Coordinates of C-alpha atoms in Angstrom, one line a residue:
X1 CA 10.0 8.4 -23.2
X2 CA 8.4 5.5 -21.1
X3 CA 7.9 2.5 -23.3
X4 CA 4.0 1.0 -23.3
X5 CA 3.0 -2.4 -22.0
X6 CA 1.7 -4.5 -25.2
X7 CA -1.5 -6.4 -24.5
X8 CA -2.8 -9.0 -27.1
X9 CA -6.0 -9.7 -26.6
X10 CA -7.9 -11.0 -29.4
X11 CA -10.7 -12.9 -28.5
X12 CA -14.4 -12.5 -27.4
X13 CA -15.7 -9.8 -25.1
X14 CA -15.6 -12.0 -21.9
X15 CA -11.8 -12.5 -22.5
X16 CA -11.0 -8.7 -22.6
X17 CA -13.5 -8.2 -19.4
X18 CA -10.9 -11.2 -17.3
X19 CA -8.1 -9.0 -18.8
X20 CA -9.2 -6.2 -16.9
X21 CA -7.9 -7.2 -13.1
X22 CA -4.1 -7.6 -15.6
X23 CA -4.9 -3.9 -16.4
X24 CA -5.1 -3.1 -12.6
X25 CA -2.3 -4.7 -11.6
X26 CA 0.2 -3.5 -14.1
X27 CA -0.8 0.1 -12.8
X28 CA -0.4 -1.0 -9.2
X29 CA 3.5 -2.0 -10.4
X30 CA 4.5 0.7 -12.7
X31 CA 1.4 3.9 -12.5
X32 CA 3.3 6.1 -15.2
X33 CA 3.8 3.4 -18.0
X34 CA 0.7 3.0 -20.5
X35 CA -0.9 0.4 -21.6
X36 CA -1.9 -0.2 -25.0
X37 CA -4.6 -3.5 -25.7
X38 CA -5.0 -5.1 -29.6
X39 CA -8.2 -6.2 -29.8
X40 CA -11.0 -6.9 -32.0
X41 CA -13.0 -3.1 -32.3
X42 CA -16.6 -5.1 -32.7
X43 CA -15.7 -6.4 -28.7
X44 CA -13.8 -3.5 -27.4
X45 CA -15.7 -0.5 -28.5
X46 CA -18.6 -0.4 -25.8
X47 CA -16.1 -1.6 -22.9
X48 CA -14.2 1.9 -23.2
X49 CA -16.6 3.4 -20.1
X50 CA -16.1 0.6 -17.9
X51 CA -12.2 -0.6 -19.0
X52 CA -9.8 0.3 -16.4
X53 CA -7.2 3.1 -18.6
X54 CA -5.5 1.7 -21.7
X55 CA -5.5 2.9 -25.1
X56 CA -7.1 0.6 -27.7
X57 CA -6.2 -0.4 -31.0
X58 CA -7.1 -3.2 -33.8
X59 CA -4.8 -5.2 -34.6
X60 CA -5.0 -4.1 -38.4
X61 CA -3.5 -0.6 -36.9
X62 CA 0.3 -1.8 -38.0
X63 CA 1.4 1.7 -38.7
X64 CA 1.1 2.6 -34.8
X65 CA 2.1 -0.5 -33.5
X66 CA 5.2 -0.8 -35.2
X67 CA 5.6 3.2 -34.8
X68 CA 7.5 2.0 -31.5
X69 CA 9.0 -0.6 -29.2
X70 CA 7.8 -2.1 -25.9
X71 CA 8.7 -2.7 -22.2
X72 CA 6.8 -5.6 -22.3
X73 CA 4.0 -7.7 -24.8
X74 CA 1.9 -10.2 -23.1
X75 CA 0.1 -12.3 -25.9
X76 CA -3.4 -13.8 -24.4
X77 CA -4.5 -14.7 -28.0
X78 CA -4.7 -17.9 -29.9
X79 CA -5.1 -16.5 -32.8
X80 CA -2.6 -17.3 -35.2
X81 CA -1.9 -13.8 -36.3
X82 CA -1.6 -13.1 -32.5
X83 CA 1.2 -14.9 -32.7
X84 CA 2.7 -13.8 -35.6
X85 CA 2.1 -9.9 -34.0
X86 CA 4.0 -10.6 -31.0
X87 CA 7.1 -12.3 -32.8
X88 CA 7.3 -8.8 -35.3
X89 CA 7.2 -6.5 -33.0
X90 CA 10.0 -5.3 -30.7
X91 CA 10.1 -5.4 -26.9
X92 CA 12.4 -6.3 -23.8
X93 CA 10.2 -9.1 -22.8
X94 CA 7.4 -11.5 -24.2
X95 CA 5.0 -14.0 -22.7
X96 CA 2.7 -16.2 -24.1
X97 CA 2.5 -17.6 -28.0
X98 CA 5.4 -16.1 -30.2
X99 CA 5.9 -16.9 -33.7
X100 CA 9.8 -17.0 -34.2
X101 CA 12.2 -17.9 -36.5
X102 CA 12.7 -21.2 -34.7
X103 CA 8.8 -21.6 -35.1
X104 CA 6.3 -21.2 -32.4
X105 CA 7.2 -20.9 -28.9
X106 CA 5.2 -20.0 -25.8
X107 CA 6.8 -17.4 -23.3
X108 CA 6.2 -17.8 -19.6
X109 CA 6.0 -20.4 -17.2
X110 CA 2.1 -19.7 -16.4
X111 CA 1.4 -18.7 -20.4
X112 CA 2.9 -22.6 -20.7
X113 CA 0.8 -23.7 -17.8
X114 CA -2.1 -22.1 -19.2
X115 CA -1.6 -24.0 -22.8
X116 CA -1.0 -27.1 -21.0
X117 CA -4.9 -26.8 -20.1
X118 CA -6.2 -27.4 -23.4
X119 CA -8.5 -30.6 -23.0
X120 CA -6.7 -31.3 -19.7
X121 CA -7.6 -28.4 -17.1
X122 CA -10.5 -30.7 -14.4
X123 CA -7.9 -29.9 -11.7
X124 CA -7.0 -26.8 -12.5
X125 CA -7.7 -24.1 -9.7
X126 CA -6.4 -21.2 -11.4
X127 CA -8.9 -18.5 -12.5
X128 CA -8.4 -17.6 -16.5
X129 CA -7.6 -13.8 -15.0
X130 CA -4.7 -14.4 -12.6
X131 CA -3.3 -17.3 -15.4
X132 CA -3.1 -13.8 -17.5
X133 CA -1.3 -12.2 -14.9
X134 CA 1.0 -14.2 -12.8
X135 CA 4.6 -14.1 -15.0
X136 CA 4.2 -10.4 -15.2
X137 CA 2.9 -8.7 -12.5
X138 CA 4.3 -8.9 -8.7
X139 CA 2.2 -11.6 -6.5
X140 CA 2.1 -8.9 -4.1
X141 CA -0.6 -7.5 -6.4
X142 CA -3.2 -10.0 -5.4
X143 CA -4.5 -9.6 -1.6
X144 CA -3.8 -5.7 -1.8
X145 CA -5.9 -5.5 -5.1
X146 CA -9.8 -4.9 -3.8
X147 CA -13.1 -5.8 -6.0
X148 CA -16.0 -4.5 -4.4
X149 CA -18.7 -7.0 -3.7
X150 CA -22.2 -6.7 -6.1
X151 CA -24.9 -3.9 -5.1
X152 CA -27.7 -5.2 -2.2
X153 CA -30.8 -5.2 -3.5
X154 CA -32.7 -3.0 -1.8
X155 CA -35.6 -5.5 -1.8
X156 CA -37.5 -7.2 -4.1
X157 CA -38.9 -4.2 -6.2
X158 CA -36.4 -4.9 -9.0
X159 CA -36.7 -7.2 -11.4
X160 CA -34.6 -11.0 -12.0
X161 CA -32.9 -10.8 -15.5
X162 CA -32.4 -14.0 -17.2
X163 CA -29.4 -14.0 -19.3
X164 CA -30.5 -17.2 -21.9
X165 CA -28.0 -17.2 -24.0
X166 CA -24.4 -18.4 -24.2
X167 CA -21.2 -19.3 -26.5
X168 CA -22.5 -23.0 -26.9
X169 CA -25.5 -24.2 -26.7
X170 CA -24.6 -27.4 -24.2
X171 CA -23.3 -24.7 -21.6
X172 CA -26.8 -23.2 -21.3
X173 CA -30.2 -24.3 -20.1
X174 CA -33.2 -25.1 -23.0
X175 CA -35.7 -23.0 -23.8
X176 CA -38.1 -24.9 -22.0
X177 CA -36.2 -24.6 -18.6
X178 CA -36.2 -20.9 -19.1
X179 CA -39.8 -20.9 -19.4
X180 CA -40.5 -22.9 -16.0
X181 CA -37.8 -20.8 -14.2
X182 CA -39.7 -17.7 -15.3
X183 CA -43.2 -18.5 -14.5
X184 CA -41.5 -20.4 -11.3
X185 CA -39.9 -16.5 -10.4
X186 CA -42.9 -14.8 -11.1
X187 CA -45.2 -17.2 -8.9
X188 CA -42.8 -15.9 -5.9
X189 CA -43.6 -12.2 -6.6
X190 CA -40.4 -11.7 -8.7
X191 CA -41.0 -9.6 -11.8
X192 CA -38.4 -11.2 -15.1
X193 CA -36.7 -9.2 -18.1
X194 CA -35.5 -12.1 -20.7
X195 CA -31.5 -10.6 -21.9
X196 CA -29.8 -12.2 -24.6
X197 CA -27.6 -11.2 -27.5
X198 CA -29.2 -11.2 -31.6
X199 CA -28.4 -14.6 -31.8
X200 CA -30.5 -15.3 -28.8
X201 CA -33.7 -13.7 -30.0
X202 CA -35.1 -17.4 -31.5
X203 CA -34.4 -18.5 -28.4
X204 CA -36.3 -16.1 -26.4
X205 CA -38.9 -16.2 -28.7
X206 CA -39.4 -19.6 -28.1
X207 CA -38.9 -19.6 -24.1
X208 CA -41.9 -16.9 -24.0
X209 CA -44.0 -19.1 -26.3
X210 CA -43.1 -21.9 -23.7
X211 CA -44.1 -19.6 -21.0
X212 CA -47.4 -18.5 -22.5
X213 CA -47.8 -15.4 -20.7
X214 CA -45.8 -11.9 -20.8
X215 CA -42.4 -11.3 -20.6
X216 CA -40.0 -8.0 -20.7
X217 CA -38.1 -9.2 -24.0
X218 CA -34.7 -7.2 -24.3
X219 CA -33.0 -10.1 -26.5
X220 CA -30.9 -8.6 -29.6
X221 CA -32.0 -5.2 -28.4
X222 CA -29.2 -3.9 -26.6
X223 CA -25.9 -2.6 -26.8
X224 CA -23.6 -3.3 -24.4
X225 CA -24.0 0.4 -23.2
X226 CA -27.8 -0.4 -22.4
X227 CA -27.6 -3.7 -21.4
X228 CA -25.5 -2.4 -18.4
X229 CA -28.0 0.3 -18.1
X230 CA -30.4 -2.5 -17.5
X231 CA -28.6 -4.2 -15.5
X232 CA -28.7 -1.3 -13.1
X233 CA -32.6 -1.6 -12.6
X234 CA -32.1 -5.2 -12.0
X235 CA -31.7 -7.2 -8.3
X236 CA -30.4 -10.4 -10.2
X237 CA -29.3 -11.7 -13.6
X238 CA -29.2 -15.6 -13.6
X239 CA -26.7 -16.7 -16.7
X240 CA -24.8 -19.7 -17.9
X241 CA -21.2 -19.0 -18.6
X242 CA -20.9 -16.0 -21.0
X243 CA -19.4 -12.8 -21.8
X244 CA -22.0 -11.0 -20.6
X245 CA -22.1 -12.4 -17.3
X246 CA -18.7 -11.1 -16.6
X247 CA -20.2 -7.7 -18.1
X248 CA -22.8 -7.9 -15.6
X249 CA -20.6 -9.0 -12.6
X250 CA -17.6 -6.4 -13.3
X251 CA -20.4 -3.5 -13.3
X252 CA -22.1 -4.6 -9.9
X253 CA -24.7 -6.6 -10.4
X254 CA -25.1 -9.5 -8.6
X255 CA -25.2 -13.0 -10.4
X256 CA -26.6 -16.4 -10.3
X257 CA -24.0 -18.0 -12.3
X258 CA -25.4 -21.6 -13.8
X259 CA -22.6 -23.7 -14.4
X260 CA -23.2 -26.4 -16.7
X261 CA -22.1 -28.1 -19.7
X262 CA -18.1 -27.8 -20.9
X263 CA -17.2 -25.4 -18.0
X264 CA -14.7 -25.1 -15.4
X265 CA -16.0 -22.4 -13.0
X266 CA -12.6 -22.0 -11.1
X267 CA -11.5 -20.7 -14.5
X268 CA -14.6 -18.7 -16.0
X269 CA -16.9 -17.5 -13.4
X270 CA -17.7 -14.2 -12.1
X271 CA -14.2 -13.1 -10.8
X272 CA -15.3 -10.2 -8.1
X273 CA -16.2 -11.7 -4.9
X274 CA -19.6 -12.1 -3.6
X275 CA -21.2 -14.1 -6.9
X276 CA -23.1 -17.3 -6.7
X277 CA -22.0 -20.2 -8.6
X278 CA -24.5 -23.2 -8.9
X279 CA -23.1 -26.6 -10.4
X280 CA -24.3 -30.7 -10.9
X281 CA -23.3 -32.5 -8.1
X282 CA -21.9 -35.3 -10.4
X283 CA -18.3 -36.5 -10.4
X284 CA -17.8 -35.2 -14.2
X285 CA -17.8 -31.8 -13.9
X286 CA -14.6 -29.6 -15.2
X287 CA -14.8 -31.2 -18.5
X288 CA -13.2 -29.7 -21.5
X289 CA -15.8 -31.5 -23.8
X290 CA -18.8 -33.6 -22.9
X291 CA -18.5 -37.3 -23.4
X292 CA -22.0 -38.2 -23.5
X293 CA -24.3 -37.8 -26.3
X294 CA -26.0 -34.6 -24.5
X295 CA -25.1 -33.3 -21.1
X296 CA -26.3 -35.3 -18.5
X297 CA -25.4 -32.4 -15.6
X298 CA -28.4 -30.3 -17.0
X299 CA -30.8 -32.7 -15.4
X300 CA -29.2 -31.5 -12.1
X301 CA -30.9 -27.9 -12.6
X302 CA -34.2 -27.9 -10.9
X303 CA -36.4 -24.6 -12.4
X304 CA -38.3 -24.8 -9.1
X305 CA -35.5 -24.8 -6.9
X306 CA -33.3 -22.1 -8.6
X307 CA -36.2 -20.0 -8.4
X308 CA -36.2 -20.3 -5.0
X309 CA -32.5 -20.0 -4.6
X310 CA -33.1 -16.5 -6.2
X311 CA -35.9 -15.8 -4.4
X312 CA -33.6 -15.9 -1.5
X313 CA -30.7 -14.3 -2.8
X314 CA -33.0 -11.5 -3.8
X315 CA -34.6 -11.0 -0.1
X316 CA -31.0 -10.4 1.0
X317 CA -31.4 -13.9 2.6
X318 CA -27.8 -15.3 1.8
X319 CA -26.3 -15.6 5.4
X320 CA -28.5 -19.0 5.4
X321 CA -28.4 -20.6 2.1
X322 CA -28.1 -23.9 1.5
X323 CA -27.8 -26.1 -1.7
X324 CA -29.8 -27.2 -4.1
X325 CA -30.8 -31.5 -3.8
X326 CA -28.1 -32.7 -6.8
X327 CA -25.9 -29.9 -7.0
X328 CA -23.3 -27.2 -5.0
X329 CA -23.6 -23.9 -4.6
X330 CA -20.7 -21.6 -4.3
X331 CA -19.7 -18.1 -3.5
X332 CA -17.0 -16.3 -5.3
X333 CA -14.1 -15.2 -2.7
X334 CA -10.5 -15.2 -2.2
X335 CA -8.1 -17.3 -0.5
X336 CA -5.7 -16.2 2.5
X337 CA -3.1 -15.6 -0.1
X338 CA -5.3 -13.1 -2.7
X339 CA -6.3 -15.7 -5.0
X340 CA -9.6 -17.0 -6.4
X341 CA -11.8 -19.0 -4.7
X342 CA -15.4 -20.9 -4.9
X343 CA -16.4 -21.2 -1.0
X344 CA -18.8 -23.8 -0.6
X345 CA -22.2 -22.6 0.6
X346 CA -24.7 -25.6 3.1
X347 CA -22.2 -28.3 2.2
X348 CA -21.2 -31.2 4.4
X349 CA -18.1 -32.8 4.0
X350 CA -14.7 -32.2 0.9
X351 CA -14.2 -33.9 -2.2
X352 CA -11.6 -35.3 -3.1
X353 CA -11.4 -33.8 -6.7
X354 CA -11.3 -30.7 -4.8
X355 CA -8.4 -31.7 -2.5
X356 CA -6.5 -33.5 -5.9
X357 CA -7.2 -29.6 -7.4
X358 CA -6.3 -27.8 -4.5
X359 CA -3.2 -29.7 -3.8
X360 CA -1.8 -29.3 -7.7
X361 CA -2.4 -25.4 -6.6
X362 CA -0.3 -25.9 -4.4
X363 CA 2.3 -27.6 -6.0
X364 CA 2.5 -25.4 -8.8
X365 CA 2.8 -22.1 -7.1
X366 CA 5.0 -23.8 -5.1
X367 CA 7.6 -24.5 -8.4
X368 CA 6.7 -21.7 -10.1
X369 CA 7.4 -19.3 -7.0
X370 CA 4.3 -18.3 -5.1
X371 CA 4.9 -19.9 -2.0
X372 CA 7.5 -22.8 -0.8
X373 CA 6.9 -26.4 -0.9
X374 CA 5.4 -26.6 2.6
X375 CA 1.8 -25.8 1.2
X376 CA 1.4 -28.3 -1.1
X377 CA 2.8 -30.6 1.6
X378 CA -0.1 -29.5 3.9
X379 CA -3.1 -30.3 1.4
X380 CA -0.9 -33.7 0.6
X381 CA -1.2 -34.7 4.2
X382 CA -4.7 -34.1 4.5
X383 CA -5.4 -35.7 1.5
X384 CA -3.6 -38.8 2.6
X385 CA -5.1 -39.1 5.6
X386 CA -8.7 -38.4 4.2
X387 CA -8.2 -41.0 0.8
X388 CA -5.7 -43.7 1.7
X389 CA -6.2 -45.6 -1.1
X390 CA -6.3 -42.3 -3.3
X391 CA -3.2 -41.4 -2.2
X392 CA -1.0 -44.7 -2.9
X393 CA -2.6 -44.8 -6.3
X394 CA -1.8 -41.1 -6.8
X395 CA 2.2 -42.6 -5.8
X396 CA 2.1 -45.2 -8.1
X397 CA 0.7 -43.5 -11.2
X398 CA 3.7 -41.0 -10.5
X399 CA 6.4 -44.0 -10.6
X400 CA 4.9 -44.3 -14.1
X401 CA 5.1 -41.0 -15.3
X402 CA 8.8 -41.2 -14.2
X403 CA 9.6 -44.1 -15.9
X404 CA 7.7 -42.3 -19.1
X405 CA 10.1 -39.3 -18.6
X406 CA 13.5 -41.6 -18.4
X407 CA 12.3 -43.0 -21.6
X408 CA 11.4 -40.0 -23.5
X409 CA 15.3 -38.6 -22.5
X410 CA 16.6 -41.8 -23.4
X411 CA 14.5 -41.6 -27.1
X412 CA 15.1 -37.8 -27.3
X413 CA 11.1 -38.4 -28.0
X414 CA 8.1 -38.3 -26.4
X415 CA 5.4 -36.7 -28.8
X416 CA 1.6 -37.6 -28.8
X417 CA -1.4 -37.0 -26.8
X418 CA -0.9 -40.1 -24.9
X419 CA 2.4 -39.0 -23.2
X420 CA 0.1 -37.4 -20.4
X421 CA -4.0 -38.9 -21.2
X422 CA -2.1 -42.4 -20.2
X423 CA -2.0 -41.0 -17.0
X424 CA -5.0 -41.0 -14.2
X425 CA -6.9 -37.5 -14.3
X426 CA -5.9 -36.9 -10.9
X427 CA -2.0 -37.0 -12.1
X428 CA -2.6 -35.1 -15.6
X429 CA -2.3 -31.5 -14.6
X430 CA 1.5 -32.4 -14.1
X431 CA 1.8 -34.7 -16.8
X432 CA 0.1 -32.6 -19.2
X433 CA 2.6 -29.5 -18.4
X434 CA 5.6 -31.5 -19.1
X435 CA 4.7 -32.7 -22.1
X436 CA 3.9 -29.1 -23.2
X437 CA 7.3 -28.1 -21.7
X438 CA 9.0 -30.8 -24.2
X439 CA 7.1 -29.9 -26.9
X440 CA 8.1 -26.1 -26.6
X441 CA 11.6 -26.6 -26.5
X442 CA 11.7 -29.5 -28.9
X443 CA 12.5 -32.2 -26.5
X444 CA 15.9 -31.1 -25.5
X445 CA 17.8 -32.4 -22.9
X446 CA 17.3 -29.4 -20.5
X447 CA 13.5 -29.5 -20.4
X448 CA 14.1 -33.2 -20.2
X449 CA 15.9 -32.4 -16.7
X450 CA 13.6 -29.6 -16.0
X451 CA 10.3 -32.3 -15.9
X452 CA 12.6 -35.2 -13.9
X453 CA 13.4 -32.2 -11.2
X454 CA 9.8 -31.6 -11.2
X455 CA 9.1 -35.6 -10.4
X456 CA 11.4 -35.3 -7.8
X457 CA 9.8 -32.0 -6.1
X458 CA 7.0 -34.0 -6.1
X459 CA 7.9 -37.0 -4.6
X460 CA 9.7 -35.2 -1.9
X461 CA 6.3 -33.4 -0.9
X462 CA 4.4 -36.7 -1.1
X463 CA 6.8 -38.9 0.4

């Protein structure tokens, strides 16, 4: 008998919709073996027409989990009884959080990466749904795998849903930009339907008071089943960061993704090519947590212009886009290699927080196996030659991390927050993975060697 794949996946609806590409690939690299997914019935249920094949359970169903052993469990939960699942049950091979007898431990070089993201991922250029994936499935999996692009609209008949709602309520627009945006749709011609979950339907209420006129009001109406029946009728659905954008964007239907507040888009938005991404153009963005007293990149979103923007999008228009004044537009697309990608859309000229973040892609598939060291070493040169200054700082910060490391193997010690936050952003994604690496295997002397290797990989690509 063929022994199942174990999926953990115990979090919010949007999280089991990113685990869906894993799905995909696992049955690219082994067709016959089944997959089994523990997950939270109250998410899962009304995915079951749209999940690619796996057999669901809850994670309450102990009888039939422990029934049997596993091929594999990949754990893509936090959830302390996540944890404590994947350390019980029995399997050949584990990734991501186990709960042991020697405490917890996280499997996997990307599940560590992954971790090591936690209040520290601005240069992180990794999508959520290939960190899921990449210690268990084949790279090879990536530019063979195909996502078709969202429906056309057929012209500008259908309506422009507007998705108000999201996880937290800095990573949305208010109730009064909703309003403007609406009348500023309908003014164009475009006809609105308001979507939103039931703890959206205040909200909505108070965006159509706001707007004063009449709206289609689906808020806290819907199942998932009709909400992508909806979606269906629609041209458009313009969302912060949520679940059900990844609903919307895994069924077809095109979306307006606005990125703002606490968001990293190269980790959370729509991951099928051919999405729009709209974000500040302010040098905070990719922040774990806000610093201000209130988000200062909403002030970015102009209701006028994104109407317009959709107005566009809608009128099959996007071969000449251009960006909004104070902020980027993207596309979702793939690099040369199969992996996720935002392509810039009427931009002039790179940033260098996007070089910094493309280089530590670089670097790190380059360690963890992807591609060899000559990529990195590419970006590094450009980089270089396009920030000077950037670059010798960048050299210099790393003679400090080194001398951090040679202290923490001389101390056997290195625990704390500020073993990486001492160093510059553009340095943390590396510093912030080796101090997770430490902490997993208790500082010992071979994770002390593994991070001083890793200094010196680095400063033979920068050199």
């Amino acid at each position: 008998m063929v022994k199942p794949v174990l999926i953990l996946q115990m979090q919010r609806m949007g999280d089991i919709i990113l685990s869906f590409p894993l799905f995909l690939w696992m049955r690219r690299n082994a067709p016959d073996r089944p997959i089994w997914v523990v997950a939270e019935p109250g998410f899962y249920t009304d995915l079951l027409g749209v999940s690619p094949p796996a057999v669901y359970l809850p994670w309450t169903a102990t009888h039939e989990l422990f029934a049997r052993d596993y091929q594999l469990i990949v754990n893509l939960s936090h959830r302390p009884e996540a944890a404590k699942l994947a350390g019980e049950l029995q399997a050949g091979l584990k990734f991501g959080p186990v709960q042991g007898e020697t405490g917890l431990r996280v499997h996997g070089r990307w599940q560590l990466y992954r971790t090591s993201l936690t209040g520290n991922n601005r240069h992180n250029r990794y999508h959520w749904a290939e960190l899921n994936a990449l210690d268990c499935v084949d790279r090879g999996c990536f530019p063979a795998t195909h996502f078709d692009p969202p429906r056309k609209p057929a012209g500008r008949g259908d309506p422009v849903g507007l998705f108000v709602g999201a996880s937290q309520e800095e990573k949305r627009p208010d109730a009064a930009f909703w309003a403007s945006l609406a009348r500023e749709l309908e003014r164009r011609g475009l006809k609105v339907v308001l979507l939103g979950g039931p703890g959206d339907v205040a909200l909505c209420e108070e965006v159509k008071r706001l707007h004063g006129g009449r709206l289609v009001d689906t808020c806290g109406k819907l199942g998932l089943k009709e909400f992508m029946a909806v979606g269906q009728t629609l041209s458009l659905m313009i969302t912060p960061d949520t679940g059900p954008m990844h609903l919307a964007a895994w069924s077809g239907l095109a979306t307006l993704n606005l990125s703002m507040g606490p968001v990293n888009p190269w980790e959370t938005a729509p991951y099928p090519p051919g999405h729009y991404v709209l974000r500040a153009a302010m040098s905070c963005v990719d922040c774990w947590r806000c610093r201000f007293d209130r988000p200062l990149c909403h002030d970015r979103f102009d209701p006028v212009q994104v109407a317009y923007l959709a107005w566009r999008l809608t009128g099959g228009a996007s071969s000449r886009l251009s960006s909004p004044p104070r902020t980027r537009l993207y596309r979702t697309g793939r690099t040369l290699e199969g992996f996720y990608d935002l392509v810039p859309v009427g931009q002039r000229g790179r940033r260098a927080s996007d070089m910094v973040g493309e280089f530590w892609r670089g670097m790190f598939g380059a360690a963890f196996g992807l591609w060899d060291d000559d990529k990195p070493a590419r970006i590094w040169k450009e980089l270089a030659e396009f920030q000077p200054a950037l670059a010798r700082a960048f050299n210099a910060a790393a003679l400090g991390l080194a001398g951090r490391i040679k202290k923490a193997l001389l101390s056997g010690s290195a625990r704390g927050e500020e073993f990486w936050a001492s160093s510059p952003p553009m340095l943390r994604p590396l510093a912030g993975y080796m101090h997770m690496l430490l902490e997993n295997s208790d500082f010992s002397r071979e994770s002390l060697g593994a991070c001083l290797a890793l200094m010196e990989r680095l400063r033979s690509v920068t050199a």
